[in-house]
Amino acid sequence: MKRIYHLFKISLLLLIISGCGSSKVEVGGQDYDDILNLVNSREFEIEQEWAIPMSGNTINLLGNPNYIRFKGNQVDLFLPYFGVRQSGGAYGGGDGGIKYVGPAEKLVIEENSKENNIQIKFEGRQGTEDLQFFISIMPGRKSHTSVNSSERNAISYRGNVKALK
């Protein structure tokens, strides 16, 4: 009887483990090709859903204006910032976010078909602040953006990619 009970427990455990596996978004195929075409057109926008500061909790950005818009070689972006600023910035001035409008300097777009993602890297300058942007776009039009700054702690964001209107 104990043997049947142990076999039942093991079977149940295996069933639970196999049922808890995450479902995969289509990798490769049409979804990846659509994303690649969208990025190569350089006419797309990323809207962030989450801010992930270096220290602290993840912050939901739904309802807060934010965007990264690519139009050709130009980028227009505003990302709310939550973190520590080491230097720069005017007292009581600014809008508290990372803002950049201009060319995507040192733009690199790399396709990683093995990982089914697209990496975008570029730089910009906001006043005296040097900014580096690293964006990964994955199947399902999901994105992960990291921003390094010469005057602030690094911050990351998670969001979604869509075509420009």
PDB file of C-alpha atoms in Angstrom:
ATOM      1  CA  MET A   1       0.000   0.000   0.000  1.00  0.00           C
ATOM      2  CA  LYS A   2       2.864   2.389   0.831  1.00  0.00           C
ATOM      3  CA  ARG A   3       4.379   1.682  -2.574  1.00  0.00           C
ATOM      4  CA  ILE A   4       1.164   2.704  -4.371  1.00  0.00           C
ATOM      5  CA  TYR A   5       0.924   5.824  -2.201  1.00  0.00           C
ATOM      6  CA  HIS A   6       4.527   6.831  -3.080  1.00  0.00           C
ATOM      7  CA  LEU A   7       3.906   6.186  -6.778  1.00  0.00           C
ATOM      8  CA  PHE A   8       0.769   8.332  -6.560  1.00  0.00           C
ATOM      9  CA  LYS A   9       2.712  11.172  -4.878  1.00  0.00           C
ATOM     10  CA  ILE A  10       5.475  11.028  -7.490  1.00  0.00           C
ATOM     11  CA  SER A  11       2.939  10.963 -10.344  1.00  0.00           C
ATOM     12  CA  LEU A  12       1.060  13.879  -8.848  1.00  0.00           C
ATOM     13  CA  LEU A  13       4.284  15.854  -8.391  1.00  0.00           C
ATOM     14  CA  LEU A  14       5.316  15.230 -12.015  1.00  0.00           C
ATOM     15  CA  LEU A  15       1.867  16.263 -13.216  1.00  0.00           C
ATOM     16  CA  ILE A  16       2.021  19.515 -11.226  1.00  0.00           C
ATOM     17  CA  ILE A  17       5.543  20.323 -12.445  1.00  0.00           C
ATOM     18  CA  SER A  18       4.657  19.708 -16.087  1.00  0.00           C
ATOM     19  CA  GLY A  19       1.466  21.775 -15.741  1.00  0.00           C
ATOM     20  CA  CYS A  20       3.319  24.744 -14.249  1.00  0.00           C
ATOM     21  CA  GLY A  21       5.606  25.208 -17.233  1.00  0.00           C
ATOM     22  CA  SER A  22       5.276  28.603 -18.852  1.00  0.00           C
ATOM     23  CA  SER A  23       3.636  28.815 -22.219  1.00  0.00           C
ATOM     24  CA  LYS A  24       5.963  30.057 -24.902  1.00  0.00           C
ATOM     25  CA  VAL A  25       5.313  32.959 -27.198  1.00  0.00           C
ATOM     26  CA  GLU A  26       5.936  32.062 -30.813  1.00  0.00           C
ATOM     27  CA  VAL A  27       9.676  32.193 -31.367  1.00  0.00           C
ATOM     28  CA  GLY A  28      10.758  32.723 -34.897  1.00  0.00           C
ATOM     29  CA  GLY A  29       8.164  32.689 -37.620  1.00  0.00           C
ATOM     30  CA  GLN A  30       5.707  35.464 -38.315  1.00  0.00           C
ATOM     31  CA  ASP A  31       5.850  37.248 -34.949  1.00  0.00           C
ATOM     32  CA  TYR A  32       9.637  37.642 -35.090  1.00  0.00           C
ATOM     33  CA  ASP A  33       9.558  38.707 -38.759  1.00  0.00           C
ATOM     34  CA  ASP A  34       6.887  41.345 -38.001  1.00  0.00           C
ATOM     35  CA  ILE A  35       8.951  42.776 -35.160  1.00  0.00           C
ATOM     36  CA  LEU A  36      12.113  42.771 -37.270  1.00  0.00           C
ATOM     37  CA  ASN A  37      10.329  44.600 -40.114  1.00  0.00           C
ATOM     38  CA  LEU A  38       8.917  47.142 -37.665  1.00  0.00           C
ATOM     39  CA  VAL A  39      12.351  47.858 -36.153  1.00  0.00           C
ATOM     40  CA  ASN A  40      14.024  48.059 -39.556  1.00  0.00           C
ATOM     41  CA  SER A  41      11.388  50.565 -40.715  1.00  0.00           C
ATOM     42  CA  ARG A  42      12.484  52.827 -37.832  1.00  0.00           C
ATOM     43  CA  GLU A  43       8.890  53.978 -37.455  1.00  0.00           C
ATOM     44  CA  PHE A  44       7.898  52.566 -34.082  1.00  0.00           C
ATOM     45  CA  GLU A  45       7.195  53.497 -30.486  1.00  0.00           C
ATOM     46  CA  ILE A  46       7.840  51.814 -27.146  1.00  0.00           C
ATOM     47  CA  GLU A  47       5.540  52.511 -24.227  1.00  0.00           C
ATOM     48  CA  GLN A  48       6.821  51.400 -20.841  1.00  0.00           C
ATOM     49  CA  GLU A  49       4.621  49.597 -18.323  1.00  0.00           C
ATOM     50  CA  TRP A  50       7.176  49.206 -15.525  1.00  0.00           C
ATOM     51  CA  ALA A  51      10.136  51.177 -14.201  1.00  0.00           C
ATOM     52  CA  ILE A  52      12.803  49.168 -12.418  1.00  0.00           C
ATOM     53  CA  PRO A  53      15.111  51.476 -10.431  1.00  0.00           C
ATOM     54  CA  MET A  54      18.508  50.247  -9.304  1.00  0.00           C
ATOM     55  CA  SER A  55      17.352  50.370  -5.706  1.00  0.00           C
ATOM     56  CA  GLY A  56      13.761  50.121  -4.649  1.00  0.00           C
ATOM     57  CA  ASN A  57      10.662  48.413  -5.909  1.00  0.00           C
ATOM     58  CA  THR A  58       9.303  48.011  -9.408  1.00  0.00           C
ATOM     59  CA  ILE A  59       6.960  50.895 -10.271  1.00  0.00           C
ATOM     60  CA  ASN A  60       3.860  50.557 -12.440  1.00  0.00           C
ATOM     61  CA  LEU A  61       3.838  53.267 -15.124  1.00  0.00           C
ATOM     62  CA  LEU A  62       0.362  52.709 -16.545  1.00  0.00           C
ATOM     63  CA  GLY A  63      -1.306  56.101 -16.715  1.00  0.00           C
ATOM     64  CA  ASN A  64       2.038  57.948 -16.622  1.00  0.00           C
ATOM     65  CA  PRO A  65       3.150  59.505 -19.887  1.00  0.00           C
ATOM     66  CA  ASN A  66       6.270  57.853 -21.292  1.00  0.00           C
ATOM     67  CA  TYR A  67       7.524  56.930 -24.746  1.00  0.00           C
ATOM     68  CA  ILE A  68      10.471  56.152 -26.959  1.00  0.00           C
ATOM     69  CA  ARG A  69       9.638  57.078 -30.563  1.00  0.00           C
ATOM     70  CA  PHE A  70      11.882  56.218 -33.476  1.00  0.00           C
ATOM     71  CA  LYS A  71      11.299  58.100 -36.692  1.00  0.00           C
ATOM     72  CA  GLY A  72      14.104  57.397 -39.132  1.00  0.00           C
ATOM     73  CA  ASN A  73      17.375  58.177 -37.357  1.00  0.00           C
ATOM     74  CA  GLN A  74      15.650  60.551 -34.920  1.00  0.00           C
ATOM     75  CA  VAL A  75      14.552  59.623 -31.415  1.00  0.00           C
ATOM     76  CA  ASP A  76      12.050  61.443 -29.219  1.00  0.00           C
ATOM     77  CA  LEU A  77      11.784  60.036 -25.731  1.00  0.00           C
ATOM     78  CA  PHE A  78      10.530  60.767 -22.271  1.00  0.00           C
ATOM     79  CA  LEU A  79      10.949  58.270 -19.453  1.00  0.00           C
ATOM     80  CA  PRO A  80       9.998  59.023 -15.841  1.00  0.00           C
ATOM     81  CA  TYR A  81      13.008  58.624 -13.551  1.00  0.00           C
ATOM     82  CA  PHE A  82      13.026  57.083 -10.087  1.00  0.00           C
ATOM     83  CA  GLY A  83      16.440  56.951  -8.509  1.00  0.00           C
ATOM     84  CA  VAL A  84      19.455  58.901  -7.339  1.00  0.00           C
ATOM     85  CA  ARG A  85      20.932  61.787  -9.264  1.00  0.00           C
ATOM     86  CA  GLN A  86      24.617  62.310  -8.446  1.00  0.00           C
ATOM     87  CA  SER A  87      25.091  65.701 -10.100  1.00  0.00           C
ATOM     88  CA  GLY A  88      23.573  68.174 -12.496  1.00  0.00           C
ATOM     89  CA  GLY A  89      19.972  69.255 -12.751  1.00  0.00           C
ATOM     90  CA  ALA A  90      18.591  72.592 -11.713  1.00  0.00           C
ATOM     91  CA  TYR A  91      17.032  73.176  -8.314  1.00  0.00           C
ATOM     92  CA  GLY A  92      13.273  72.914  -8.696  1.00  0.00           C
ATOM     93  CA  GLY A  93      13.639  72.674 -12.453  1.00  0.00           C
ATOM     94  CA  GLY A  94      13.106  69.960 -14.973  1.00  0.00           C
ATOM     95  CA  ASP A  95      10.348  67.470 -15.258  1.00  0.00           C
ATOM     96  CA  GLY A  96      12.021  64.704 -13.262  1.00  0.00           C
ATOM     97  CA  GLY A  97      12.471  62.433 -16.204  1.00  0.00           C
ATOM     98  CA  ILE A  98      14.899  61.382 -18.861  1.00  0.00           C
ATOM     99  CA  LYS A  99      14.164  63.434 -21.931  1.00  0.00           C
ATOM    100  CA  TYR A 100      15.939  63.359 -25.273  1.00  0.00           C
ATOM    101  CA  VAL A 101      15.055  64.601 -28.746  1.00  0.00           C
ATOM    102  CA  GLY A 102      17.599  64.244 -31.513  1.00  0.00           C
ATOM    103  CA  PRO A 103      19.589  61.800 -33.557  1.00  0.00           C
ATOM    104  CA  ALA A 104      20.171  58.276 -32.289  1.00  0.00           C
ATOM    105  CA  GLU A 105      23.942  58.681 -32.045  1.00  0.00           C
ATOM    106  CA  LYS A 106      26.100  55.574 -32.506  1.00  0.00           C
ATOM    107  CA  LEU A 107      22.952  53.609 -33.374  1.00  0.00           C
ATOM    108  CA  VAL A 108      23.459  49.840 -33.611  1.00  0.00           C
ATOM    109  CA  ILE A 109      20.660  47.392 -34.398  1.00  0.00           C
ATOM    110  CA  GLU A 110      21.579  43.734 -34.017  1.00  0.00           C
ATOM    111  CA  GLU A 111      19.372  40.807 -34.886  1.00  0.00           C
ATOM    112  CA  ASN A 112      19.818  37.737 -32.682  1.00  0.00           C
ATOM    113  CA  SER A 113      17.860  34.990 -34.426  1.00  0.00           C
ATOM    114  CA  LYS A 114      19.087  32.327 -31.970  1.00  0.00           C
ATOM    115  CA  GLU A 115      17.612  34.236 -29.015  1.00  0.00           C
ATOM    116  CA  ASN A 116      14.741  35.598 -31.138  1.00  0.00           C
ATOM    117  CA  ASN A 117      15.316  39.170 -30.070  1.00  0.00           C
ATOM    118  CA  ILE A 118      16.574  42.416 -31.494  1.00  0.00           C
ATOM    119  CA  GLN A 119      19.090  44.592 -29.673  1.00  0.00           C
ATOM    120  CA  ILE A 120      19.116  48.371 -30.196  1.00  0.00           C
ATOM    121  CA  LYS A 121      21.875  50.535 -28.752  1.00  0.00           C
ATOM    122  CA  PHE A 122      22.264  54.282 -29.093  1.00  0.00           C
ATOM    123  CA  GLU A 123      23.487  57.352 -27.238  1.00  0.00           C
ATOM    124  CA  GLY A 124      22.216  60.856 -26.644  1.00  0.00           C
ATOM    125  CA  ARG A 125      22.948  63.970 -24.626  1.00  0.00           C
ATOM    126  CA  GLN A 126      20.522  65.913 -22.403  1.00  0.00           C
ATOM    127  CA  GLY A 127      22.243  69.168 -21.419  1.00  0.00           C
ATOM    128  CA  THR A 128      25.429  68.056 -19.649  1.00  0.00           C
ATOM    129  CA  GLU A 129      24.193  64.502 -19.171  1.00  0.00           C
ATOM    130  CA  ASP A 130      25.449  61.680 -21.410  1.00  0.00           C
ATOM    131  CA  LEU A 131      22.894  58.908 -21.906  1.00  0.00           C
ATOM    132  CA  GLN A 132      23.284  55.347 -23.194  1.00  0.00           C
ATOM    133  CA  PHE A 133      20.239  53.306 -24.159  1.00  0.00           C
ATOM    134  CA  PHE A 134      20.073  49.520 -24.533  1.00  0.00           C
ATOM    135  CA  ILE A 135      16.784  48.085 -25.802  1.00  0.00           C
ATOM    136  CA  SER A 136      15.889  44.413 -26.273  1.00  0.00           C
ATOM    137  CA  ILE A 137      12.778  43.632 -28.270  1.00  0.00           C
ATOM    138  CA  MET A 138      11.384  40.136 -27.882  1.00  0.00           C
ATOM    139  CA  PRO A 139       8.546  38.103 -29.391  1.00  0.00           C
ATOM    140  CA  GLY A 140       5.124  39.291 -28.344  1.00  0.00           C
ATOM    141  CA  ARG A 141       6.353  42.868 -28.929  1.00  0.00           C
ATOM    142  CA  LYS A 142       7.747  43.000 -25.403  1.00  0.00           C
ATOM    143  CA  SER A 143      10.722  45.229 -24.662  1.00  0.00           C
ATOM    144  CA  HIS A 144      13.322  45.772 -21.986  1.00  0.00           C
ATOM    145  CA  THR A 145      15.105  49.135 -21.906  1.00  0.00           C
ATOM    146  CA  SER A 146      18.148  50.014 -19.795  1.00  0.00           C
ATOM    147  CA  VAL A 147      19.418  53.570 -19.440  1.00  0.00           C
ATOM    148  CA  ASN A 148      22.894  54.477 -18.211  1.00  0.00           C
ATOM    149  CA  SER A 149      23.611  58.097 -17.344  1.00  0.00           C
ATOM    150  CA  SER A 150      26.667  60.132 -16.492  1.00  0.00           C
ATOM    151  CA  GLU A 151      24.689  61.902 -13.735  1.00  0.00           C
ATOM    152  CA  ARG A 152      22.145  59.383 -12.407  1.00  0.00           C
ATOM    153  CA  ASN A 153      21.936  55.779 -11.262  1.00  0.00           C
ATOM    154  CA  ALA A 154      21.019  53.310 -13.990  1.00  0.00           C
ATOM    155  CA  ILE A 155      17.354  52.381 -14.448  1.00  0.00           C
ATOM    156  CA  SER A 156      15.479  49.792 -16.520  1.00  0.00           C
ATOM    157  CA  TYR A 157      12.003  49.643 -17.979  1.00  0.00           C
ATOM    158  CA  ARG A 158       9.696  46.958 -19.381  1.00  0.00           C
ATOM    159  CA  GLY A 159       7.144  47.773 -22.021  1.00  0.00           C
ATOM    160  CA  ASN A 160       5.580  47.089 -25.391  1.00  0.00           C
ATOM    161  CA  VAL A 161       6.443  47.980 -28.973  1.00  0.00           C
ATOM    162  CA  LYS A 162       3.948  49.260 -31.521  1.00  0.00           C
ATOM    163  CA  ALA A 163       3.949  50.956 -34.922  1.00  0.00           C
ATOM    164  CA  LEU A 164       3.871  54.756 -35.002  1.00  0.00           C
ATOM    165  CA  LYS A 165       0.484  56.263 -35.812  1.00  0.00           C
TER     166      LYS A 165
END
